[in-house]
Short mmCIF file of C-alpha atoms in Angstrom, two decimals:
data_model
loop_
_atom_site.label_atom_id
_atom_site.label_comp_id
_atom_site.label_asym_id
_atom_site.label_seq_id
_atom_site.Cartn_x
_atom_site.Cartn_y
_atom_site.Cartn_z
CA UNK Y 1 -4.68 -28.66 -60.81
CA UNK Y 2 -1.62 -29.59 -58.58
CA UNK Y 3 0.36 -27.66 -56.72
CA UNK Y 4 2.65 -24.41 -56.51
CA UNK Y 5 4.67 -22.40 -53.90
CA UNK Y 6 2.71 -19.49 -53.03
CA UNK Y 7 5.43 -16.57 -52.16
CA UNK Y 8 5.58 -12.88 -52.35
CA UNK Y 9 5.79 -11.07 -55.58
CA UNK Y 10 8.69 -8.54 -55.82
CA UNK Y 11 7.87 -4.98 -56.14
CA UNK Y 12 8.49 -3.19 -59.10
CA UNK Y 13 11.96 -1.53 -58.01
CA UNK Y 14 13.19 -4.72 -56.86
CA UNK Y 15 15.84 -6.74 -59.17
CA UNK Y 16 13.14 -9.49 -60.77
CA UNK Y 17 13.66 -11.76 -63.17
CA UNK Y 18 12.68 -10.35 -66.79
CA UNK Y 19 8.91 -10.76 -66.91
CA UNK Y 20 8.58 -10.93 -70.95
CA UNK Y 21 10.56 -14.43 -69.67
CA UNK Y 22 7.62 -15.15 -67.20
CA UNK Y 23 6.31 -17.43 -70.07
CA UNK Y 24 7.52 -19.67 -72.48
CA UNK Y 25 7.09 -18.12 -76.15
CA UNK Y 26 5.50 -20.41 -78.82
CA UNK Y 27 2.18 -21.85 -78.51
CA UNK Y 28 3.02 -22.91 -74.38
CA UNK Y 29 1.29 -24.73 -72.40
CA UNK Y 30 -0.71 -21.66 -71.07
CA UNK Y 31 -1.64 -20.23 -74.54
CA UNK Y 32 -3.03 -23.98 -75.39
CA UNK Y 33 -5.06 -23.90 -71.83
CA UNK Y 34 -6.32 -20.06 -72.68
CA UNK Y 35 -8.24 -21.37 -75.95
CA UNK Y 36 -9.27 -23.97 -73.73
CA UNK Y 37 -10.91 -22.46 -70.77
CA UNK Y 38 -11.75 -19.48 -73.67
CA UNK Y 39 -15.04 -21.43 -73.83
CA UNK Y 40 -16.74 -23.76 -70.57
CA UNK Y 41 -17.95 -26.12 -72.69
CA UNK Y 42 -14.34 -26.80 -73.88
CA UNK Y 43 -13.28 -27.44 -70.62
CA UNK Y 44 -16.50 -30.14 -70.35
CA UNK Y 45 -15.46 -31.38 -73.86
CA UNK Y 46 -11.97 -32.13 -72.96
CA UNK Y 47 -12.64 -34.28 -69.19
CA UNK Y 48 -15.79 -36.08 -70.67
CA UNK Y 49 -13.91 -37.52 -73.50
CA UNK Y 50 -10.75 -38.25 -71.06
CA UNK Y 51 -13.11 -41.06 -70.12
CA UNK Y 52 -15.05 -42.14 -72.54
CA UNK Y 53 -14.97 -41.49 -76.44
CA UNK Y 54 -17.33 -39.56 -78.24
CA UNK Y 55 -19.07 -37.91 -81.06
CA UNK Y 56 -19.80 -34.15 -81.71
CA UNK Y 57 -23.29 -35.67 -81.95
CA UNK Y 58 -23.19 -37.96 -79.18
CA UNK Y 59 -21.77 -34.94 -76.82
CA UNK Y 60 -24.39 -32.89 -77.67
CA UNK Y 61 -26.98 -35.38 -77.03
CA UNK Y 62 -25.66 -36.48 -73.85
CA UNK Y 63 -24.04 -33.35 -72.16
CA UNK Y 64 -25.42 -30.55 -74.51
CA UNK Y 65 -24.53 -27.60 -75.83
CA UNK Y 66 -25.82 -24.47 -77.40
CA UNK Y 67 -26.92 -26.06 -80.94
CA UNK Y 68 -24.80 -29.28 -82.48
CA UNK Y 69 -22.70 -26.92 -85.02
CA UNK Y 70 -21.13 -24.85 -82.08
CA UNK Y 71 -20.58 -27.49 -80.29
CA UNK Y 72 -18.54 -29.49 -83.71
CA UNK Y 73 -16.71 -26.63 -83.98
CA UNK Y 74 -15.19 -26.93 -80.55
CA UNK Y 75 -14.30 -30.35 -81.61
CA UNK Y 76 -12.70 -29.09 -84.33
CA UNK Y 77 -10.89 -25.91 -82.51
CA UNK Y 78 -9.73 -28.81 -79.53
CA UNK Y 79 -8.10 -31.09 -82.21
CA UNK Y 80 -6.59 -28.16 -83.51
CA UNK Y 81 -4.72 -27.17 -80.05
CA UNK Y 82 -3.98 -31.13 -79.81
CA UNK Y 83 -6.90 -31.09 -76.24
CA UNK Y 84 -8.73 -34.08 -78.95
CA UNK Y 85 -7.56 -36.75 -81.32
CA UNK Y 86 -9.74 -38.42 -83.55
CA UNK Y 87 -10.35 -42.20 -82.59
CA UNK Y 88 -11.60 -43.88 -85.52
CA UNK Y 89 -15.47 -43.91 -86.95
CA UNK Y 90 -18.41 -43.85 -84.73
CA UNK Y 91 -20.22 -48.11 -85.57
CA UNK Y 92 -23.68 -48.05 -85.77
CA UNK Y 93 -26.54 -45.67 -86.04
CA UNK Y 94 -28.88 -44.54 -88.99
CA UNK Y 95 -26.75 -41.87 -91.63
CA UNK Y 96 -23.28 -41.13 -92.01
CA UNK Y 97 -20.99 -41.84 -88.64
CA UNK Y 98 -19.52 -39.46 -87.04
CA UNK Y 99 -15.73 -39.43 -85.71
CA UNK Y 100 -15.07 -40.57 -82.48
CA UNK Y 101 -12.80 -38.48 -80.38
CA UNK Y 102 -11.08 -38.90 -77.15
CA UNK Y 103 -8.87 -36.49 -75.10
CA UNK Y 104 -5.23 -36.35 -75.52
CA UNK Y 105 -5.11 -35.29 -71.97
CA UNK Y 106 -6.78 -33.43 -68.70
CA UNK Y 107 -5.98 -29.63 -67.84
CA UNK Y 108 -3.93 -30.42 -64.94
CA UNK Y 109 -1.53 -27.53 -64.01
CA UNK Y 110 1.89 -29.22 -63.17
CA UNK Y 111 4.20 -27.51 -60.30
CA UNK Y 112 6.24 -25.82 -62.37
CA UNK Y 113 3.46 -23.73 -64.40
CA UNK Y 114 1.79 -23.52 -61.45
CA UNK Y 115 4.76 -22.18 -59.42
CA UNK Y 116 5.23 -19.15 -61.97
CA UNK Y 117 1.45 -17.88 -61.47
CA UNK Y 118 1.17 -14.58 -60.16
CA UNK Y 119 0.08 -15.20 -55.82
CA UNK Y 120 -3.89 -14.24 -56.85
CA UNK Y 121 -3.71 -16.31 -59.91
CA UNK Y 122 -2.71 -19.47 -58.30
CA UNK Y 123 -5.14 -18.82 -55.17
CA UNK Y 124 -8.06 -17.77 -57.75
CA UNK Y 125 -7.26 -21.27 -59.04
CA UNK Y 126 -7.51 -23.01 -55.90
CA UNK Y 127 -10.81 -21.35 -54.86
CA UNK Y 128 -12.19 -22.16 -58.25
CA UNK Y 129 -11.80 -26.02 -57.43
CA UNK Y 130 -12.74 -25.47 -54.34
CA UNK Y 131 -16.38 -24.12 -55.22
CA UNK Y 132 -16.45 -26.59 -58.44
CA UNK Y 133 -16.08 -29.57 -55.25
CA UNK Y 134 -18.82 -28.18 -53.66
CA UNK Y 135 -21.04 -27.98 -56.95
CA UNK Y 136 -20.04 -31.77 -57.84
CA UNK Y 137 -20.88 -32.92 -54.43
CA UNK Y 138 -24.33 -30.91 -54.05
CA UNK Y 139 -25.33 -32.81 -57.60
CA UNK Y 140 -24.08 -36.49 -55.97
CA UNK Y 141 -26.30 -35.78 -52.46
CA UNK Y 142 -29.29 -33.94 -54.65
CA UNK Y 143 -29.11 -37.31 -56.62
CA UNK Y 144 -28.78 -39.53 -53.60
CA UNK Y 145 -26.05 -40.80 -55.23
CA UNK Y 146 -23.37 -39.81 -52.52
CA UNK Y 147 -24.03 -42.08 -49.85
CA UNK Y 148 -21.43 -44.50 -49.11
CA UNK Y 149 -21.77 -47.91 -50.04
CA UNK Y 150 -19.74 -51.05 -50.06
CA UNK Y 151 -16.71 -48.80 -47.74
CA UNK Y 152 -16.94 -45.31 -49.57
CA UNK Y 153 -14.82 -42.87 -47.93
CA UNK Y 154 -15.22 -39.53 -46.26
CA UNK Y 155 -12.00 -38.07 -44.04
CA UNK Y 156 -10.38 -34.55 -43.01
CA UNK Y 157 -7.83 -34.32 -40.58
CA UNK Y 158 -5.51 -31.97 -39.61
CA UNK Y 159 -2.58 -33.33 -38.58
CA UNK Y 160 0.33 -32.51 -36.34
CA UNK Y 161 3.48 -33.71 -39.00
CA UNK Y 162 7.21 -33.19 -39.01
CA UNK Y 163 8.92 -32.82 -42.79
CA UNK Y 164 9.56 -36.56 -42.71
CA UNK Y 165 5.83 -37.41 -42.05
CA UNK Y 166 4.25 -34.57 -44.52
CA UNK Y 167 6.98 -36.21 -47.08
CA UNK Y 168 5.02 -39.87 -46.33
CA UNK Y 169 1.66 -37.89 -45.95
CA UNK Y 170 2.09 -36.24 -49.51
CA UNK Y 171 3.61 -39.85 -51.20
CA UNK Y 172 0.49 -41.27 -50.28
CA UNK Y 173 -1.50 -38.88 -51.85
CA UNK Y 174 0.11 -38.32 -54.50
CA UNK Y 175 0.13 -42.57 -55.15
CA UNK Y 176 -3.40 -42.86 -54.63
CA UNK Y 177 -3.94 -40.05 -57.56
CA UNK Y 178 -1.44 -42.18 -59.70
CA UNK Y 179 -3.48 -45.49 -59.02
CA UNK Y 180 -6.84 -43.78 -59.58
CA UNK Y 181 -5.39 -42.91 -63.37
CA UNK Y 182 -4.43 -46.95 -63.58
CA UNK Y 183 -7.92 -48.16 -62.20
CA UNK Y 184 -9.93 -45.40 -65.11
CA UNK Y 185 -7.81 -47.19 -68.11
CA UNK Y 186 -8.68 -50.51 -66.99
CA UNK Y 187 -11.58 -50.23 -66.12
CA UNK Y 188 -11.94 -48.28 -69.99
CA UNK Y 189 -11.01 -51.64 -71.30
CA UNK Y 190 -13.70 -53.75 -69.40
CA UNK Y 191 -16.61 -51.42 -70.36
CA UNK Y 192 -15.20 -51.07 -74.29
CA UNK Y 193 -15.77 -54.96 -74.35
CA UNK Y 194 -18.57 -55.00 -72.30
CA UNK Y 195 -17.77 -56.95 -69.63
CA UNK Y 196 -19.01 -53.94 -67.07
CA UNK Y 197 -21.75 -51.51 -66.67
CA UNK Y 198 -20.33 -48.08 -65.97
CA UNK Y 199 -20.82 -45.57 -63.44
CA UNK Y 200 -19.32 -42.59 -62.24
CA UNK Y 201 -17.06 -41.84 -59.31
CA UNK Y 202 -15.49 -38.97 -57.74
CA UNK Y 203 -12.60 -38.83 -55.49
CA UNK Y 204 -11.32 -35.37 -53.95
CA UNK Y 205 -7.74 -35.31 -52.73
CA UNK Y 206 -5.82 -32.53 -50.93
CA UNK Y 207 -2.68 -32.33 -48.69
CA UNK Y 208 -1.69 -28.51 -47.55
CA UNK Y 209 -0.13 -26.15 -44.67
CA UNK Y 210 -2.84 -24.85 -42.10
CA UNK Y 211 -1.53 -21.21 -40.86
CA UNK Y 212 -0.69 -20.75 -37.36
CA UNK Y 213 0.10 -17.81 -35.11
CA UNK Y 214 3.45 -17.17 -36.48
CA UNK Y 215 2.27 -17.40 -40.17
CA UNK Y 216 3.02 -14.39 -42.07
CA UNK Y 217 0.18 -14.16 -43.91
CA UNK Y 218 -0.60 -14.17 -47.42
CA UNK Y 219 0.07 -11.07 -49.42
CA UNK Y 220 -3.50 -11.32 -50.88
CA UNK Y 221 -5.12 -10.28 -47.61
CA UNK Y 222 -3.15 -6.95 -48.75
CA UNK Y 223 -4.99 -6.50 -52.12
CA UNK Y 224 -8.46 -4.85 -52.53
CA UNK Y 225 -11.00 -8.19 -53.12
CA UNK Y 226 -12.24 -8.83 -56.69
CA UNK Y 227 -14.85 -6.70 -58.20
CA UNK Y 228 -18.23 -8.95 -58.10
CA UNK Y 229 -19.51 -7.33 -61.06
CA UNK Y 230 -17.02 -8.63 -63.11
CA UNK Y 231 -17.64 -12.09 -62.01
CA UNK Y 232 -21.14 -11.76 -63.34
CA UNK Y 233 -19.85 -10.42 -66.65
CA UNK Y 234 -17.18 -12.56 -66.79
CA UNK Y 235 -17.58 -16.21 -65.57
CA UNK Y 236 -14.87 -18.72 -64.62
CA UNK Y 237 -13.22 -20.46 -66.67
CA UNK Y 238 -13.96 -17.76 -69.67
CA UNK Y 239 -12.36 -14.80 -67.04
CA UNK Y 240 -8.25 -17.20 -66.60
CA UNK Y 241 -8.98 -17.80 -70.49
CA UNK Y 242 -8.51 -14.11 -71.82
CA UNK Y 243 -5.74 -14.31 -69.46
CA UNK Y 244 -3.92 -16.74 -71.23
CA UNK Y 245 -3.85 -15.84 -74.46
CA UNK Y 246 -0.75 -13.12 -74.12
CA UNK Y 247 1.90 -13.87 -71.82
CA UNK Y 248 2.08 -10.09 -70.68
CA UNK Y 249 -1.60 -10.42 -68.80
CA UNK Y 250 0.63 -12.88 -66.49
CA UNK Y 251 3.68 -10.72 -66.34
CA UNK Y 252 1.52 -7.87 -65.01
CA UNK Y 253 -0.77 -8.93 -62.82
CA UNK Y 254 2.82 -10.36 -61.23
CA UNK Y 255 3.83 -6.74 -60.81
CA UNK Y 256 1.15 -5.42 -59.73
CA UNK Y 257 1.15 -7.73 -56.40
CA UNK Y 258 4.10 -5.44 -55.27
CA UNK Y 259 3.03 -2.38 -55.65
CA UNK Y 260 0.33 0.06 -56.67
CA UNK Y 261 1.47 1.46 -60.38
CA UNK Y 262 0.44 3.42 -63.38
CA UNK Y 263 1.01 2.66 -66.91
CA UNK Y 264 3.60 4.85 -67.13
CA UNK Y 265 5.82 2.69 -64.17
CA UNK Y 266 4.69 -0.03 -65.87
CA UNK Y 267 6.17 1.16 -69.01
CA UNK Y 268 9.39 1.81 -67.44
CA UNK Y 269 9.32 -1.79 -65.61
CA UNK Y 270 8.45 -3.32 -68.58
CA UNK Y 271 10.51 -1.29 -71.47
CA UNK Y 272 7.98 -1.99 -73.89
CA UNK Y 273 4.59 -0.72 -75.25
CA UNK Y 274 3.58 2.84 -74.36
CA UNK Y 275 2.10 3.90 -71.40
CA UNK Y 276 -1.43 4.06 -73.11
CA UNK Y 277 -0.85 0.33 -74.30
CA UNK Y 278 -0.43 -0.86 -71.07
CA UNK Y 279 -3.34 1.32 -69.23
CA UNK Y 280 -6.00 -0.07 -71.65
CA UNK Y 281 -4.43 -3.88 -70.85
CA UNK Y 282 -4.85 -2.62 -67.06
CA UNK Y 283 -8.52 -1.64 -67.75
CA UNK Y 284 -9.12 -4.69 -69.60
CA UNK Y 285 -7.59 -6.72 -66.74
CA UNK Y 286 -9.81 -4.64 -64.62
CA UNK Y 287 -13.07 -5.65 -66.87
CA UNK Y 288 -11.53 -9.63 -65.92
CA UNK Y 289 -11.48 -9.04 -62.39
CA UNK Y 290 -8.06 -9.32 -61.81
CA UNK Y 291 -6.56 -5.70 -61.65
CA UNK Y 292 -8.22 -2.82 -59.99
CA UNK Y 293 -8.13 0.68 -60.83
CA UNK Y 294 -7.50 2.98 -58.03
CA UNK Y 295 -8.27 6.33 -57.40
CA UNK Y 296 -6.77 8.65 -54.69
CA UNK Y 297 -3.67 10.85 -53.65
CA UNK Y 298 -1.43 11.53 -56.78
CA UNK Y 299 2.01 9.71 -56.91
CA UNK Y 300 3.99 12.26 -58.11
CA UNK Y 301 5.71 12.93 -61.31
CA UNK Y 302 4.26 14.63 -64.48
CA UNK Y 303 2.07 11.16 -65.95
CA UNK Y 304 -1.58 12.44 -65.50
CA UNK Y 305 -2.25 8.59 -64.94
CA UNK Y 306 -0.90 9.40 -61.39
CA UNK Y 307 -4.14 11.36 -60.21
CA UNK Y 308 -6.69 9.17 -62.58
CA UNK Y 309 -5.21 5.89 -62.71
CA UNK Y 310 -3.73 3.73 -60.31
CA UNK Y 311 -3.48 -0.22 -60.62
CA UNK Y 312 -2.91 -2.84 -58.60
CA UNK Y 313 -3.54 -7.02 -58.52
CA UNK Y 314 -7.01 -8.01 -56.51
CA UNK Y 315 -7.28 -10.73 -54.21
CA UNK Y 316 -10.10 -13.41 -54.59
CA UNK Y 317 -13.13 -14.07 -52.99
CA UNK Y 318 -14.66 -16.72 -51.63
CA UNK Y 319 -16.34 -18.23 -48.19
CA UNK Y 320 -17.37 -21.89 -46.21
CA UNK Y 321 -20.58 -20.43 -47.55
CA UNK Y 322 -19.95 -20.19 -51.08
CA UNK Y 323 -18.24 -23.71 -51.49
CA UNK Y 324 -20.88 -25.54 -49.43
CA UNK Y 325 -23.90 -23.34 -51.02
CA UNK Y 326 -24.77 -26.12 -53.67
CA UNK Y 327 -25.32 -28.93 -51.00
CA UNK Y 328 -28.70 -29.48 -50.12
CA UNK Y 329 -29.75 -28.71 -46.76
CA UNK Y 330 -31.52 -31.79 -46.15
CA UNK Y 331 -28.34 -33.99 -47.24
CA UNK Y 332 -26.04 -32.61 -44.91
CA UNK Y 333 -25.43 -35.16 -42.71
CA UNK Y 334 -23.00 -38.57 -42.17
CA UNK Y 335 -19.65 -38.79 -42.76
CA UNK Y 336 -18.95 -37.98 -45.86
CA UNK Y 337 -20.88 -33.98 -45.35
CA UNK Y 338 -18.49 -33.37 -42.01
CA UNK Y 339 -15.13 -34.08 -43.75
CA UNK Y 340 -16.36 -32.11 -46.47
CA UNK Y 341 -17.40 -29.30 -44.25
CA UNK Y 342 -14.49 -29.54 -42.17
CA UNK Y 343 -12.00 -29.48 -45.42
CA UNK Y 344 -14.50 -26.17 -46.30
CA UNK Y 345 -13.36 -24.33 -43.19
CA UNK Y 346 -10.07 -25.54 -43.13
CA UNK Y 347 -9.40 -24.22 -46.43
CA UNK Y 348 -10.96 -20.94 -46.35
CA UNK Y 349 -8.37 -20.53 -43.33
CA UNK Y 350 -5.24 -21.49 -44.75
CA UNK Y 351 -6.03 -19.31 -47.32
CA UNK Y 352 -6.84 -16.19 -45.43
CA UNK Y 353 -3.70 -17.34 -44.32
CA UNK Y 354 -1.55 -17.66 -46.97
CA UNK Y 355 -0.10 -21.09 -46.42
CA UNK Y 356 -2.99 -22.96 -48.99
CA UNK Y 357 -0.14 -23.05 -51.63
CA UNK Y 358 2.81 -21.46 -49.64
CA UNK Y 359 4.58 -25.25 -49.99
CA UNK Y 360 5.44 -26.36 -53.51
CA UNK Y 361 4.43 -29.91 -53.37
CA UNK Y 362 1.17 -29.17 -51.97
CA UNK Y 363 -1.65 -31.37 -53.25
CA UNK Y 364 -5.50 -30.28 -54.67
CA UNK Y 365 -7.27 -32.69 -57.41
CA UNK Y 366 -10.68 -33.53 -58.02
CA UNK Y 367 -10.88 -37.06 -60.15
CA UNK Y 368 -14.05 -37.57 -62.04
CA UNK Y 369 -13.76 -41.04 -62.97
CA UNK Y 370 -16.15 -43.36 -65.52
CA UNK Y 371 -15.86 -46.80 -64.22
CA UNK Y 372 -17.40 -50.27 -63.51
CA UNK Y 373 -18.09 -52.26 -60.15
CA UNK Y 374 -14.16 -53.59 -60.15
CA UNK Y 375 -12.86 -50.29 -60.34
CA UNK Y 376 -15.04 -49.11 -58.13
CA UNK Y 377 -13.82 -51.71 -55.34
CA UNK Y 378 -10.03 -51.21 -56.40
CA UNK Y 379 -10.92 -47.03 -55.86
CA UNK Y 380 -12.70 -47.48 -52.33
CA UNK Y 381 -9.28 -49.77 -51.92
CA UNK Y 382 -7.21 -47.08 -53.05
CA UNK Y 383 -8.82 -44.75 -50.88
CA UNK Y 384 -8.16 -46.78 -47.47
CA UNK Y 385 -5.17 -47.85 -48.41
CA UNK Y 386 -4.56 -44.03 -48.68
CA UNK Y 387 -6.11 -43.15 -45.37
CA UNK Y 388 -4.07 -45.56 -43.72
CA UNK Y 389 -0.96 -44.46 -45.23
CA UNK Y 390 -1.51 -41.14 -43.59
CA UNK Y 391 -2.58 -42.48 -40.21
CA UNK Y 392 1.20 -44.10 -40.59
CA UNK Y 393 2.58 -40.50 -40.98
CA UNK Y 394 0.97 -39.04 -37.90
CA UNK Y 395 2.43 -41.89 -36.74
CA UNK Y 396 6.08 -41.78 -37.37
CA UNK Y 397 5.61 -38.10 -36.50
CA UNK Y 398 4.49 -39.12 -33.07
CA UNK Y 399 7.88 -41.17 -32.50
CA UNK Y 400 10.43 -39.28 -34.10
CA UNK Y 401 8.92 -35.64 -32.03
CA UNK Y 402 11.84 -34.88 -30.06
CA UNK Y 403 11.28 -31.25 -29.56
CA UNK Y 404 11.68 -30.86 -33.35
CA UNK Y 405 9.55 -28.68 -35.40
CA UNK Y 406 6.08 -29.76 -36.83
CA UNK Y 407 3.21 -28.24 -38.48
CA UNK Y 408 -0.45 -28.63 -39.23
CA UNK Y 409 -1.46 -30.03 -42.04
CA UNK Y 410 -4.99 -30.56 -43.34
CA UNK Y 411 -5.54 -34.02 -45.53
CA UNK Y 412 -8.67 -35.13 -47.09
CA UNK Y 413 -9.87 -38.52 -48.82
CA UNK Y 414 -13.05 -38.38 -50.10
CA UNK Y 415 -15.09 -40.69 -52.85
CA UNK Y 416 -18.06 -40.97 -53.62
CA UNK Y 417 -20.65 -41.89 -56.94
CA UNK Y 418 -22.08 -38.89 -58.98
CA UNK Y 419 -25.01 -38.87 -61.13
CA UNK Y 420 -24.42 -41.14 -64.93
CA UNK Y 421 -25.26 -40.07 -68.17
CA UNK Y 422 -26.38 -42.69 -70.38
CA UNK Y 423 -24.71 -42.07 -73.62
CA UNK Y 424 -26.90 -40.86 -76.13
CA UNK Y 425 -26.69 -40.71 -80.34
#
C-alpha cells in the first residue's frame, strides 16, 4: 500500500461528485484486487511468487494450503485476473511437471486509488499493515532471526520538517523503496544460477504527519468503532474483498461518512435501486464491519426505515497493544524493538488524529524480499543511505527555519531477516 489524502467526506446534501463515477467501470483495478483479497491465501499466492517462481505443488508443499486442488485452483482463478503468468515447465522431479508461475505484480494501492477510498477504508487499510508489521516482526524475533547483523537497521524519529525538508524526507523514502525493487531482481538472477544461497529480508518504510494541537481531527473519531463480531466472522483480507467486487459498496460507505441515512436517502442520493436494495447492501455492509445500523429517534418523513434503520460508516479499531501483541515478551529489547515500538505509538496517534493519511504523498510499505548475502549488503546499504538522507532533511530544515511553518513528521527505517522456507516439491 502507498499513500492517499485522508479528507472529509461530503454529506449527502452537499454537491459531490457522482458516486456511480467513484470507480472505474470494467474489470478496474479494485474489482481485480476484490477476487484477490476474496481469498488470504490469494493474497500469500500472489507476494510469494513475486519472488520466487513456483508450482501449485511446490506452494502447497512449502507454504500450504487447505488440500493441493484448492490451492491449483487459485492458481488458476489468479492467472485468470492476470495476479499469475505461467513461466515455463517445472525441471526435475518424479511424474509429470507442473507449470511454474510467477506474479505479474504485488497489490500495492497507488495514490490515486488510494486517494478515492472512502476516510475508514483507507485508515482500515493502514491499520491492517500496521498489525500485519507487528505479526511479521513477532515471527523474525520468535525465530531469532531479527537481530541485527552485519549493520541491520532499526530507526523512528519524529522530526521537526518544513515542506522543503518533508519533500527531501519523502524522496528518500520513496528511493530507497525503488532500490529495494532493483536489489530483489538481481539478486533473482544470482540465486536462479546459483551463484547465492537465499534468505529472506524485510524492510518497513513509512513517512507521515504526526497531529498537533491545532489538528482538526480525523472524521473517524466521529463514527461509532467497528463491530468486533464481525471481525471474527469476517477476517481481513476476505472482509475489503466483498467490498470490491461492486463499485457501489465504495460509493456508499463514502456517503455514509457524512451523515447518518436510511435507504430511502440513499435512494434519493443515489437515483438508483430501491430503497429495499440498498438497505439489504447496508445490512450486508453491516455483516462486513463497515456500516452500522443505528437505532434511535426517528428522522422524520413517512420511510418506516427512519425509526428501524439508520446507517452510517464505522471507524476502525486498533491499539499499540494490538500491533505489538505478536512480539514476544522476552525479545523486546535493542534497537530494532524501540523504533518499532516507538513507530507503534506514533501511529496509533496520528491516527486518532487524523493526519496518518491526511497528506497525499504520505508513505507506508512493508517489503518482503527473497535474497542472497549481496543483496542483503546492498539493502542494509540502502537502508543507511536512507537514514542519512533524512538526517540531511532535518537538516536543511534546521537552516532554512526562519520563523516559517514546520510540522512533525514521524519516519521509520527498519530491516531485518525473517524466517526461510526451503522450497519444497
Amino acid at each position: 500500500m502507498r499513500s492517499t489524502k485522508s479528507d472529509r467526506s461530503k454529506p449527502a446534501n452537499a454537491q459531490a461528485e457522482d458516486p456511480r463515477a467513484l470507480l472505474c467501470t470494467g474489470q478496474s483495478y479494485l474489482e481485480r484486487l476484490g477476487v484477490l483479497y476474496m481469498e488470504k491465501i490469494r493474497v500469500h499466492i500472489v507476494t510469494e511468487l513475486y519472488m520466487r517462481e513456483m508450482t501449485p505443488a511446490q506452494f502447497f508443499a512449502t507454504v500450504g494450503g487447505t488440500s493441493y486442488p484448492a490451492v491449483r485452483r487459485h492458481f488458476v482463478k489468479l492467472v485468470e485476473t492476470g495476479w499469475l503468468r505461467q513461466v515455463r515447465p517445472a525441471s526435475g522431479g518424479p511424474g509429470k511437471p507442473g507449470m511454474l508461475h510467477r506474479a505479474t505484480e504485488l497489490p500495492l494501492i497507488d495514490n490515486e486509488t488510494f486517494e478515492r477510498f472512502p476516510v475508514s477504508i483507507r485508515d482500515t487499510f493502514t491499520v491492517q499493515l500496521l498489525e500485519e508489521m507487528g505479526c511479521r516482526l513477532g515471527e523474525a524475533m520468535s525465530a531469532g532471526t531479527a537481530q541485527s547483523r552485519n549493520g541491520g537497521l532499526g530507526v523512528f524519529k519524529v522530526a521537526e520538517l518544513d515542506e522543503s525538508g518533508w519533500c527531501m524526507a519523502l524522496a528518500a523514502v520513496e528511493h530507497c523503496f525503488k532500490v529495494l525493487s532493483q536489489i530483489q531482481t538481481d539478486a533473482k538472477l544470482r540465486i536462479d544460477h546459483g551463484y547465492g544461497r537465499p534468505l529472506s529480508m524485510i524492510v518497513n518504510l513509512a513517512a507521515f504527519e504526526m497531529p498537533t494541537a491545532k489538528a482538526p481531527g480525523s472524521i473517524t473519531g466521529e463514527l461509532p468503532l467497528v463491530d468486533g463480531s464481525a471481525l471474527i466472522r469476517h477476517h481481513w483480507p476476505e472482509r475489503i474483498g466483498k467490498v470490491f467486487v461492486d463499485p457501489l459498496n465504495l460509493a456508499i460507505i463514502d456517503v455514509l461518512h457524512g451523515a447518518t441515512l436510511t435507504s430511502s436517502q440513499l435512494h434519493d442520493y443515489f437515483g438508483m435501486r430501491t430503497p429495499r436494495k440498498l438497505r439489504e447492501r447496508c445490512q450486508f455492509l453491516a455483516e462486513l464491519g463497515f456500516v452500522a445500523i443505528l437505532t434511535g429517534d426517528p428522522l422524520g418523513g413517512s420511510d418506516s426505515d427512519a425509526r428501524s434503520h439508520r446507517f452510517r460508516a464505522t471507524s476502525p479499531r486498533t491499539s499499540k497493544a494490538a500491533i505489538l501483541r505478536p512480539i514476544p515478551p522476552s525479545a523486546r529489547e535493542g534497537d530494532l524493538w524501540q523504533a518499532f515500538d516507538q513507530f507503534a505509538s506514533a501511529s496509533v496517534e496520528a491516527l486518532e488524529g487524523g493526519t496518518f493519511n491526511i497528506r497525499p504523498d504520505r508513505h507506508l510499505t512493508e517489503s518482503q524480499l527473497l535474497i542472497d548475502e549481496i543483496g542483503r549488503t546492498q539493502v542494509v546499504e540502502a537502508l543507511a543511505n536512507c537514514k542519512a538522507s533524512l538526517e540531511q532533511a532535518k537538516r536543511v530544515t534546521q537552516r532554512q527555519q526562519c520563523g516559517g511553518n514546520v510540522s512533525s513528521f514521524g519516519l521509520l527505517v527498519t530491516g531485518f531477516n525473517s524466517p526461510f522456507r526451503e522450497m519444497r516439491g
